[in-house]
Structure formats: structure tokens, C-alpha cells
Short mmCIF file of C-alpha atoms and ligand atoms in Angstrom, two decimals:
data_model
loop_
_atom_site.label_atom_id
_atom_site.label_comp_id
_atom_site.label_asym_id
_atom_site.label_seq_id
_atom_site.Cartn_x
_atom_site.Cartn_y
_atom_site.Cartn_z
CA UNK A 1 -21.34 19.12 4.49
CA UNK A 2 -18.17 21.15 4.12
CA UNK A 3 -15.77 21.07 7.07
CA UNK A 4 -15.65 24.59 8.60
CA UNK A 5 -11.99 24.13 9.53
CA UNK A 6 -11.03 23.70 5.86
CA UNK A 7 -11.38 27.12 4.25
CA UNK A 8 -11.56 26.95 0.45
CA UNK A 9 -10.13 30.11 -1.15
CA UNK A 10 -11.39 31.52 -4.45
CA UNK A 11 -8.30 30.18 -6.30
CA UNK A 12 -8.88 26.60 -5.12
CA UNK A 13 -6.26 26.69 -2.35
CA UNK A 14 -7.41 25.37 1.04
CA UNK A 15 -6.32 26.61 4.50
CA UNK A 16 -6.73 24.73 7.77
CA UNK A 17 -8.04 27.46 10.08
CA UNK A 18 -8.13 27.56 13.86
CA UNK A 19 -9.18 30.59 15.92
CA UNK A 20 -10.87 33.16 13.64
CA UNK A 21 -8.83 36.10 14.95
CA UNK A 22 -5.39 34.41 14.78
CA UNK A 23 -4.92 35.22 11.08
CA UNK A 24 -6.20 38.80 11.51
CA UNK A 25 -3.76 39.44 14.40
CA UNK A 26 -0.83 38.02 12.45
CA UNK A 27 -1.59 40.15 9.36
CA UNK A 28 -2.03 43.26 11.51
CA UNK A 29 1.32 42.60 13.21
CA UNK A 30 3.06 42.18 9.84
CA UNK A 31 1.46 45.35 8.48
CA UNK A 32 2.63 47.30 11.52
CA UNK A 33 6.18 45.94 11.69
CA UNK A 34 7.25 45.04 8.16
CA UNK A 35 7.65 47.40 5.21
CA UNK A 36 7.78 44.36 2.96
CA UNK A 37 4.33 43.20 4.05
CA UNK A 38 2.90 46.71 4.55
CA UNK A 39 3.20 47.23 0.81
CA UNK A 40 1.11 44.11 0.24
CA UNK A 41 -1.53 44.19 3.01
CA UNK A 42 -4.41 46.71 2.64
CA UNK A 43 -5.18 49.20 5.46
CA UNK A 44 -8.89 48.68 5.65
CA UNK A 45 -10.16 45.83 7.72
CA UNK A 46 -11.22 43.21 5.22
CA UNK A 47 -11.77 39.48 5.63
CA UNK A 48 -8.31 38.25 6.74
CA UNK A 49 -8.64 35.00 4.81
CA UNK A 50 -9.36 37.02 1.64
CA UNK A 51 -6.29 39.18 2.35
CA UNK A 52 -4.24 36.02 2.90
CA UNK A 53 -5.47 34.51 -0.35
CA UNK A 54 -4.51 37.66 -2.28
CA UNK A 55 -0.99 37.83 -0.81
CA UNK A 56 1.83 36.38 -2.91
CA UNK A 57 3.70 33.43 -1.47
CA UNK A 58 6.82 34.30 0.56
CA UNK A 59 9.73 32.93 -1.44
CA UNK A 60 13.16 31.79 -0.30
CA UNK A 61 14.49 34.96 -1.97
CA UNK A 62 12.18 37.10 0.23
CA UNK A 63 13.26 35.17 3.32
CA UNK A 64 16.96 35.53 2.53
CA UNK A 65 16.58 39.14 1.31
CA UNK A 66 14.19 41.83 2.59
CA UNK A 67 12.79 39.78 5.50
CA UNK A 68 16.24 39.06 6.88
CA UNK A 69 17.24 42.73 6.65
CA UNK A 70 14.04 43.70 8.49
CA UNK A 71 14.65 41.01 11.10
CA UNK A 72 18.18 42.34 11.71
CA UNK A 73 16.85 45.88 12.11
CA UNK A 74 14.09 44.79 14.47
CA UNK A 75 16.58 42.90 16.66
CA UNK A 76 18.16 46.24 17.61
CA UNK A 77 19.90 45.51 20.91
CA UNK A 78 17.71 42.57 21.86
CA UNK A 79 19.10 39.12 22.48
CA UNK A 80 18.47 36.70 19.65
CA UNK A 81 19.34 33.25 18.43
CA UNK A 82 20.23 32.36 14.89
CA UNK A 83 19.69 29.07 13.14
CA UNK A 84 21.59 28.23 10.04
CA UNK A 85 20.64 25.11 8.19
CA UNK A 86 20.04 23.63 4.81
CA UNK A 87 16.48 24.90 4.55
CA UNK A 88 15.99 21.72 2.51
CA UNK A 89 18.08 23.12 -0.32
CA UNK A 90 21.71 23.20 -1.32
CA UNK A 91 22.05 26.80 -0.12
CA UNK A 92 21.94 27.30 3.65
CA UNK A 93 19.30 29.52 5.21
CA UNK A 94 19.89 31.85 8.15
CA UNK A 95 16.92 32.33 10.43
CA UNK A 96 16.88 35.00 13.16
CA UNK A 97 14.77 34.64 16.24
CA UNK A 98 14.22 36.88 19.26
CA UNK A 99 14.18 35.10 22.59
CA UNK A 100 10.39 35.42 22.96
CA UNK A 101 9.84 33.67 19.63
CA UNK A 102 12.53 31.14 20.47
CA UNK A 103 10.73 30.25 23.70
CA UNK A 104 7.41 29.94 21.83
CA UNK A 105 9.18 27.58 19.43
CA UNK A 106 10.65 25.64 22.31
CA UNK A 107 7.19 25.17 23.85
CA UNK A 108 5.89 23.82 20.54
CA UNK A 109 8.84 21.41 20.35
CA UNK A 110 8.34 20.36 23.99
CA UNK A 111 4.72 19.52 23.20
CA UNK A 112 5.90 17.51 20.18
CA UNK A 113 8.50 15.59 22.23
CA UNK A 114 6.01 15.02 25.07
CA UNK A 115 3.76 13.33 22.53
CA UNK A 116 6.59 10.89 21.81
CA UNK A 117 6.86 10.17 25.56
CA UNK A 118 10.32 11.73 26.09
CA UNK A 119 10.91 12.02 29.84
CA UNK A 120 13.21 11.66 32.89
CA UNK A 121 14.17 8.03 32.22
CA UNK A 122 15.45 8.66 28.71
CA UNK A 123 18.80 9.09 27.08
CA UNK A 124 18.05 11.29 24.08
CA UNK A 125 20.54 11.07 21.21
CA UNK A 126 20.45 13.20 18.05
CA UNK A 127 22.44 11.77 15.15
CA UNK A 128 23.20 14.04 12.21
CA UNK A 129 25.73 15.19 9.68
CA UNK A 130 26.86 18.69 10.64
CA UNK A 131 24.50 21.41 11.96
CA UNK A 132 25.26 20.47 15.58
CA UNK A 133 24.03 23.82 16.93
CA UNK A 134 20.37 23.23 16.03
CA UNK A 135 20.40 20.32 18.46
CA UNK A 136 21.10 22.66 21.35
CA UNK A 137 17.54 23.83 20.78
CA UNK A 138 16.19 20.27 20.83
CA UNK A 139 18.20 19.53 23.98
CA UNK A 140 16.63 22.53 25.74
CA UNK A 141 13.17 21.19 24.86
CA UNK A 142 14.18 17.70 26.09
CA UNK A 143 15.64 19.04 29.35
CA UNK A 144 12.45 21.00 29.98
CA UNK A 145 10.71 17.62 29.93
CA UNK A 146 13.15 16.37 32.57
CA UNK A 147 15.38 14.33 30.26
CA UNK A 148 18.79 14.39 31.98
CA UNK A 149 21.01 12.88 29.27
CA UNK A 150 21.13 14.45 25.81
CA UNK A 151 23.91 13.60 23.35
CA UNK A 152 24.80 14.63 19.84
CA UNK A 153 26.48 12.13 17.54
CA UNK A 154 28.20 13.66 14.56
CA UNK A 155 28.06 11.27 11.62
CA UNK A 156 30.54 11.53 8.76
CA UNK A 157 30.76 9.79 5.41
CA UNK A 158 32.66 6.94 7.09
CA UNK A 159 29.51 5.43 8.47
CA UNK A 160 30.87 2.25 10.04
CA UNK A 161 33.29 4.24 12.21
CA UNK A 162 31.26 7.37 12.89
CA UNK A 163 28.08 5.50 13.81
CA UNK A 164 29.81 3.05 16.16
CA UNK A 165 29.68 5.32 19.29
CA UNK A 166 25.91 4.97 19.17
CA UNK A 167 26.33 1.36 20.25
CA UNK A 168 27.91 2.61 23.51
CA UNK A 169 25.61 5.60 23.98
CA UNK A 170 22.62 3.21 23.99
CA UNK A 171 19.89 5.85 23.40
CA UNK A 172 16.31 5.14 24.42
CA UNK A 173 15.08 7.92 22.13
CA UNK A 174 16.94 8.52 18.87
CA UNK A 175 16.33 11.50 16.57
CA UNK A 176 17.79 11.42 13.05
CA UNK A 177 17.25 11.92 9.32
CA UNK A 178 15.96 8.95 7.25
CA UNK A 179 18.80 9.10 4.68
CA UNK A 180 21.37 8.80 7.48
CA UNK A 181 19.52 5.97 9.16
CA UNK A 182 19.34 4.06 5.88
CA UNK A 183 23.13 4.25 5.63
CA UNK A 184 23.77 3.59 9.32
CA UNK A 185 21.32 0.69 9.37
CA UNK A 186 23.63 -2.16 8.22
CA UNK A 187 26.21 -1.16 10.87
CA UNK A 188 23.66 -0.80 13.65
CA UNK A 189 21.56 -3.87 12.92
CA UNK A 190 24.70 -6.05 12.97
CA UNK A 191 25.00 -5.24 16.70
CA UNK A 192 21.33 -4.71 17.49
CA UNK A 193 19.60 -7.43 15.45
CA UNK A 194 16.36 -7.52 17.48
CA UNK A 195 14.22 -5.87 20.15
CA UNK A 196 16.08 -7.71 22.93
CA UNK A 197 19.44 -6.15 22.03
CA UNK A 198 18.31 -2.71 20.78
CA UNK A 199 17.89 -0.05 23.50
CA UNK A 200 15.96 2.39 21.24
CA UNK A 201 12.29 2.43 22.19
CA UNK A 202 11.33 5.55 20.23
CA UNK A 203 12.81 6.75 16.97
CA UNK A 204 12.02 10.27 15.76
CA UNK A 205 12.79 11.15 12.16
CA UNK A 206 12.72 14.53 10.46
CA UNK A 207 13.81 16.36 7.33
CA UNK A 208 12.23 14.09 4.74
CA UNK A 209 9.66 11.29 4.53
CA UNK A 210 10.72 7.80 5.61
CA UNK A 211 9.79 5.14 3.14
CA UNK A 212 7.02 2.88 4.53
CA UNK A 213 8.87 -0.37 3.80
CA UNK A 214 12.05 0.85 5.56
CA UNK A 215 9.98 2.18 8.46
CA UNK A 216 8.21 -1.16 8.85
CA UNK A 217 11.51 -3.06 8.78
CA UNK A 218 13.06 -0.85 11.49
CA UNK A 219 9.91 -1.06 13.62
CA UNK A 220 9.74 -4.83 13.38
CA UNK A 221 13.47 -5.44 13.84
CA UNK A 222 14.00 -3.12 16.81
CA UNK A 223 10.49 -3.35 18.25
CA UNK A 224 10.50 0.44 18.67
CA UNK A 225 7.89 3.07 17.93
CA UNK A 226 8.64 5.49 15.10
CA UNK A 227 7.45 9.08 14.99
CA UNK A 228 7.68 11.66 12.24
CA UNK A 229 8.69 15.17 13.37
CA UNK A 230 7.84 17.84 10.82
CA UNK A 231 9.33 21.31 10.73
CA UNK A 232 11.55 23.59 8.69
CA UNK A 233 14.20 26.19 9.52
CA UNK A 234 12.00 28.98 8.21
CA UNK A 235 8.73 27.99 9.90
CA UNK A 236 9.98 26.14 12.99
CA UNK A 237 8.65 22.85 14.27
CA UNK A 238 5.09 21.92 13.39
CA UNK A 239 4.65 18.78 15.46
CA UNK A 240 5.04 15.01 15.72
CA UNK A 241 2.92 11.98 15.13
CA UNK A 242 0.91 10.51 18.00
CA UNK A 243 0.97 6.85 19.02
CA UNK A 244 -1.32 6.06 16.09
CA UNK A 245 1.57 6.96 13.73
CA UNK A 246 -0.94 8.37 11.28
CA UNK A 247 -0.07 11.98 10.57
CA UNK A 248 1.65 14.82 12.45
CA UNK A 249 -0.74 16.67 14.77
CA UNK A 250 -0.35 20.44 14.53
CA UNK A 251 -1.81 23.54 16.13
CA UNK A 252 -3.50 25.64 13.40
CA UNK A 253 -3.11 28.75 15.59
CA UNK A 254 0.68 28.29 15.63
CA UNK A 255 1.25 27.71 11.93
CA UNK A 256 -1.45 28.18 9.31
CA UNK A 257 -1.18 25.48 6.65
CA UNK A 258 -2.47 26.32 3.16
CA UNK A 259 -2.61 23.74 0.39
CA UNK A 260 -2.11 25.15 -3.12
CA UNK A 261 -4.00 23.50 -5.98
CA UNK A 262 -5.71 21.26 -3.45
CA UNK A 263 -7.01 17.84 -4.41
CA UNK A 264 -9.96 16.95 -2.18
CA UNK A 265 -9.67 13.33 -1.05
CA UNK A 266 -12.76 13.49 1.15
CA UNK A 267 -14.77 16.06 3.16
CA UNK A 268 -11.93 16.42 5.71
CA UNK A 269 -8.80 15.75 3.70
CA UNK A 270 -6.87 17.62 0.99
CA UNK A 271 -3.52 17.12 -0.67
CA UNK A 272 -1.14 19.40 -2.57
CA UNK A 273 1.84 21.72 -2.15
CA UNK A 274 2.07 22.96 1.45
CA UNK A 275 2.38 26.72 2.09
CA UNK A 276 3.07 27.82 5.66
CA UNK A 277 2.19 31.03 7.52
CA UNK A 278 3.85 31.50 10.92
CA UNK A 279 1.10 33.04 13.06
CA UNK A 280 3.13 33.34 16.26
CA UNK A 281 6.70 33.84 15.07
CA UNK A 282 7.33 37.51 14.55
CA UNK A 283 11.13 37.80 14.19
CA UNK A 284 11.20 36.73 10.56
CA UNK A 285 7.58 35.88 9.84
CA UNK A 286 6.49 34.27 6.59
CA UNK A 287 3.16 34.19 4.75
CA UNK A 288 2.28 31.15 2.65
CA UNK A 289 5.94 30.13 2.61
CA UNK A 290 6.80 27.63 -0.08
CA UNK A 291 8.97 24.99 1.63
CA UNK A 292 8.83 22.67 -1.39
CA UNK A 293 6.91 19.79 0.17
CA UNK A 294 3.84 18.01 -1.08
CA UNK A 295 1.64 17.29 1.94
CA UNK A 296 -1.76 15.96 2.92
CA UNK A 297 -3.79 17.58 5.71
CA UNK A 298 -6.89 16.28 7.42
CA UNK A 299 -9.31 17.43 10.07
CA UNK A 300 -10.79 13.92 10.34
CA UNK A 301 -10.82 12.62 13.94
CA UNK A 302 -7.69 10.68 14.97
CA UNK A 303 -8.07 7.41 16.88
CA UNK A 304 -5.90 8.93 19.67
CA UNK A 305 -8.71 11.37 20.50
CA UNK A 306 -6.66 14.55 19.93
CA UNK A 307 -8.84 16.99 17.95
CA UNK A 308 -5.86 18.81 16.36
CA UNK A 309 -5.64 18.42 12.58
CA UNK A 310 -2.94 16.23 11.06
CA UNK A 311 -0.35 16.58 8.29
CA UNK A 312 1.48 13.94 6.25
CA UNK A 313 4.71 14.83 4.42
CA UNK A 314 4.29 12.99 1.12
CA UNK A 315 7.31 13.98 -0.93
CA UNK A 316 9.43 16.89 -2.00
CA UNK A 317 7.70 18.85 -4.76
CA UNK A 318 10.74 18.18 -6.91
CA UNK A 319 10.56 14.42 -6.34
CA UNK A 320 8.64 14.29 -9.59
CA UNK A 321 9.32 15.37 -13.16
CA UNK A 322 7.52 15.54 -16.46
CA UNK A 323 8.69 14.09 -19.77
CA UNK A 324 6.57 14.47 -22.90
CA UNK A 325 3.55 15.45 -20.81
CA UNK A 326 3.79 12.40 -18.53
CA UNK A 327 4.42 12.96 -14.84
CA UNK A 328 6.79 10.57 -13.10
CA UNK A 329 7.18 10.18 -9.37
CA UNK A 330 10.32 9.01 -7.61
CA UNK A 331 8.04 6.66 -5.72
CA UNK A 332 7.28 4.73 -8.95
CA UNK A 333 11.01 4.25 -9.55
CA UNK A 334 11.48 3.04 -6.01
CA UNK A 335 8.73 0.45 -6.34
CA UNK A 336 10.14 -0.82 -9.65
CA UNK A 337 13.71 -1.00 -8.28
CA UNK A 338 12.78 -2.57 -4.95
CA UNK A 339 10.95 -5.34 -6.79
CA UNK A 340 14.41 -6.34 -8.04
CA UNK A 341 16.64 -5.25 -5.13
CA UNK A 342 14.46 -5.00 -1.98
CA UNK A 343 17.21 -3.41 0.15
CA UNK A 344 17.69 -0.52 -2.30
CA UNK A 345 16.68 2.69 -0.53
CA UNK A 346 19.08 5.33 -1.85
CA UNK A 347 19.36 6.30 -5.48
CA UNK A 348 19.09 9.42 -7.63
CA UNK A 349 17.16 9.89 -10.85
CA UNK A 350 18.81 12.44 -13.17
CA UNK A 351 16.93 13.85 -16.14
CA UNK A 352 18.92 15.77 -18.74
CA UNK A 353 18.85 16.74 -22.38
CA UNK A 354 20.88 14.60 -24.71
CA UNK A 355 23.78 16.52 -26.20
CA UNK A 356 24.16 14.43 -29.37
CA UNK A 357 20.89 13.93 -31.28
CA UNK A 358 18.02 11.60 -30.45
CA UNK A 359 16.78 10.47 -28.03
CA UNK A 360 15.79 13.94 -26.85
CA UNK A 361 16.16 13.32 -23.13
CA UNK A 362 18.31 11.01 -21.10
CA UNK A 363 17.40 9.38 -17.82
CA UNK A 364 20.30 8.36 -15.61
CA UNK A 365 19.66 6.35 -12.47
CA UNK A 366 22.54 6.62 -10.02
CA UNK A 367 22.72 3.49 -7.87
CA UNK A 368 25.04 2.13 -5.20
CA UNK A 369 27.82 -0.16 -6.41
CA UNK A 370 26.28 -3.05 -4.45
CA UNK A 371 23.37 -3.10 -6.94
CA UNK A 372 25.66 -3.58 -9.96
CA UNK A 373 25.25 -7.40 -10.16
CA UNK A 374 21.52 -6.77 -10.68
CA UNK A 375 22.13 -4.32 -13.55
CA UNK A 376 20.27 -6.26 -16.25
CA UNK A 377 17.26 -6.93 -14.03
CA UNK A 378 17.18 -3.26 -12.98
CA UNK A 379 17.27 -2.15 -16.60
CA UNK A 380 14.39 -4.51 -17.43
CA UNK A 381 12.39 -3.31 -14.44
CA UNK A 382 12.82 0.36 -15.37
CA UNK A 383 12.00 -0.12 -19.05
CA UNK A 384 9.05 -2.45 -18.57
CA UNK A 385 7.37 -2.04 -15.21
CA UNK A 386 6.72 1.73 -15.25
CA UNK A 387 3.95 1.89 -17.78
CA UNK A 388 4.37 5.37 -19.29
CA UNK A 389 8.16 5.09 -19.21
CA UNK A 390 7.97 1.93 -21.26
CA UNK A 391 6.32 3.86 -24.11
CA UNK A 392 8.93 6.65 -23.97
CA UNK A 393 11.78 4.18 -24.29
CA UNK A 394 9.99 2.25 -27.02
CA UNK A 395 9.39 5.36 -29.14
CA UNK A 396 12.95 6.51 -28.65
CA UNK A 397 12.02 9.70 -26.79
CA UNK A 398 14.19 8.76 -23.86
CA UNK A 399 17.51 7.00 -23.31
CA UNK A 400 18.41 5.13 -20.12
CA UNK A 401 21.76 4.95 -18.36
CA UNK A 402 22.57 3.13 -15.14
CA UNK A 403 25.42 4.64 -13.18
CA UNK A 404 26.92 2.73 -10.25
CA UNK A 405 28.76 4.74 -7.62
CA UNK A 406 30.78 4.03 -4.46
CA UNK A 407 29.32 4.99 -1.06
CA UNK A 408 31.20 8.31 -1.22
CA UNK A 409 28.75 9.49 -3.90
CA UNK A 410 25.92 9.30 -1.38
CA UNK A 411 27.55 11.55 1.21
CA UNK A 412 25.00 14.36 1.63
CA UNK A 413 22.63 14.63 4.56
CA UNK A 414 19.74 13.97 2.21
CA UNK A 415 20.58 12.26 -1.06
CA UNK A 416 18.85 14.14 -3.93
CA UNK A 417 16.07 11.97 -5.29
CA UNK A 418 15.39 13.71 -8.56
CA UNK A 419 17.80 16.05 -10.35
CA UNK A 420 16.31 17.77 -13.39
CA UNK A 421 19.11 19.33 -15.43
CA UNK A 422 17.09 20.14 -18.53
CA UNK A 423 17.14 23.73 -19.69
CA UNK A 424 13.80 24.42 -18.04
CA UNK A 425 14.20 21.82 -15.32
CA UNK A 426 14.13 22.47 -11.58
CA UNK A 427 17.90 22.14 -11.13
CA UNK A 428 19.17 23.74 -14.32
ZN1 LIG B 1 -3.53 11.15 16.91
#
């Protein structure tokens, strides 16, 4: 029997619905307050889920353009907070939020941090590259839970030096981005080699998925619990994992999650590109916002007993590319490379057109200099162990280059996984 909480739209998209009137109220609010949405939402009361399905996705261009102008106008003389961050892209996003919405966001984040067990006995440390001001928001949520000590550690490209204060801060709860932790790891584990020496009992990561093998290694080495926190600048925080570490619990009345081109895994679970509608944020609301993440959602019961549905962040939508009709996932490259160099966690796959005759396309894998001694084995692994890739190399459709770079190449907050520079590629 179909799960009533998974609403299948006529176009095959699936929404995880909560209270029946939450969507109707959100659409009515948008129609009343936004000229942008008023032009798209019909006057007559029709089935809100049908209206939602017919609405176009809110794009980054909408968010940065007409919706921001409307948000500025609506602020009038009211107090507001602004949040400027990467928005998961190379171009920063500015998000405007009236205090009421900001407090609603803070409550959602408090609930997420409470799930992790953050409390009065903790020292909460956030470690990131830039964007210090967004942590003021996280600190407010932590303080509301009674956490007295909150610190921000600004990491720079000189990891050994910039990460070292963490050893003295001795956080019990650490929040960071997986890419940064991968780079900080060798410096931290040298001082904290086991659970007896490491003070961190809970690690919260956000911004991108953490690879299961790295996650397992950190968990086992430090003996800490690891929680995924999912949220974006444009849609706010969605939630964190529970103690089962099996999906982020979220409130479907706070953010409506719609899966485009949904693949049904079972009666309760679908997978596809995640589109997000902020039901309770009215300052700069979005409808079916395309954040660029491939996610899985499920209404199946969780072993923790919490009935809220769960979300798994699988990969960035652009962490895959197509050559000659074959789809390749970054994940497949990672498995092939880690079979040769197990500690390899950061690398970039670049796809571009050849400039001088055949082969048509060129695949460049950018790797850290430390992997250079394994160059031949890496080349063999890439040409032979990814089945469809093997054929492309063999038939001369594709050329392969290995590029070894110093640590300074991998300086960004999130190292790009796939860069598609072809004329019709995602990054051209
Ligand atoms: Zn749970």
C-alpha cells in the first residue's frame, strides 16, 4: 500500500508531506506577499499539492534576483540578519532573514543540536575556513541549550599550524566540514591517536557528505559519535542524524522536501534530486529550490523511535558526468583509487574536450603529490577497474592524464569533485 506521507505528483516527483494545511498556508502567504510568486500561483483555491507541482523550481538566479529585492523591500525598518555564504557554489549567496524567521531557524537548529546531546558540560568548537559570522548563529543555538563554552577556529591553508589550537581547545563537540577534517586529520591524529587521548565525543559534519570509510576510521580511532547536519544557506537547517546515524530526521512542516525524477527504492523510500520548499521561512522563501544535491528520503520507521522522516545526502548532482552516453559517478573513481591508495580522500576529476584531434574528450584526475609514487598503479586502476571507462579508453574515445599537485591546490573549503569543462558541461 502506498505511504500517505509520500505524495506522488503527476510528473513523477515525490513530496514528503506533513500537515495537510502547511503547504496551503505557505502558498497563500507567498501569493499575498510576493509579486514574483503571485504571478505564478492561481487565485482560486485548488489542491495545494497540484499548485506546488505546477510551479517552476526556484533557481539560484531567482533567489539572488527578484526574491532578494522583494526581501529587502519587505524588511522596511524591521531588524534583520543576513547570512552570506558559499551556497554550495563558487559564487556567494546573500540570505536575508527577519528576526522572527531567524528565531524559528534557531529553534530548528536547537532541536538538531539537542539530538546530538549538546549541553551544559560541553565545549563546542566550530572549525571552518572563513564565514565566521554564520557560527554566531550556531553559538546562539548552543547557548540556548546551556552550552557555556563556544569557540570558532579559523582554519587556513597551512593546516598543521592553523589546526594546532584545537589541541589546546579540547572540544567535546566539534562541528566542521568533511573536506577540512580530511586535511586536518593527519595533524590531529598524531596528537590524538585513540579514544583515550581524544576529547571529542561528538563530531558534527555539514556541507557535503562524509565518505563512509573515512567516517568509520574517525569513529573507530577517536571512539566518538558522528552526526550529519544537513542544511543550506537558502533553506536553513533541516536537521541532524539521531544516535542510529542512519539519516537526518526532519520536520516536513518546516521544510517540504520534493524529489524530482524519483526512483522508488521501496514503499517508504525514494531517491533523486532534492528540491526544498521553506514552509515557515517568509523573509526570502523558496519553492522547490534546487540546491544541487542528490538525496534519499524515507518515511520508514527509525530504530530510535522518532516518527519524523529521514534524509540522506548522497552526493552533489554534479558529482557525476556523462561521456558517450555512459554515466560516471565520482564514487566509482574513489573506490578504484582507494583500492590502490586507501588514504586517498581528496581528488578532482576534470572532464574536458581535447583541443588537438582524437581522443574526443580528456579525463584529468588531479591528485595530491603524495600519491605520485603510485602513479602507474593508479593509471591501471582507472583504465581497468571502472568497467565502462575501460571501453572508452580502449576505443580511443577518451584520454587519461594524471596531474599531481601540492597541498596548496586543495585549498578550498570543499574541493571540487567533478569539473566538467566541456562546451555543454556543468562548469563550462
Ligand atoms: Zn532515528
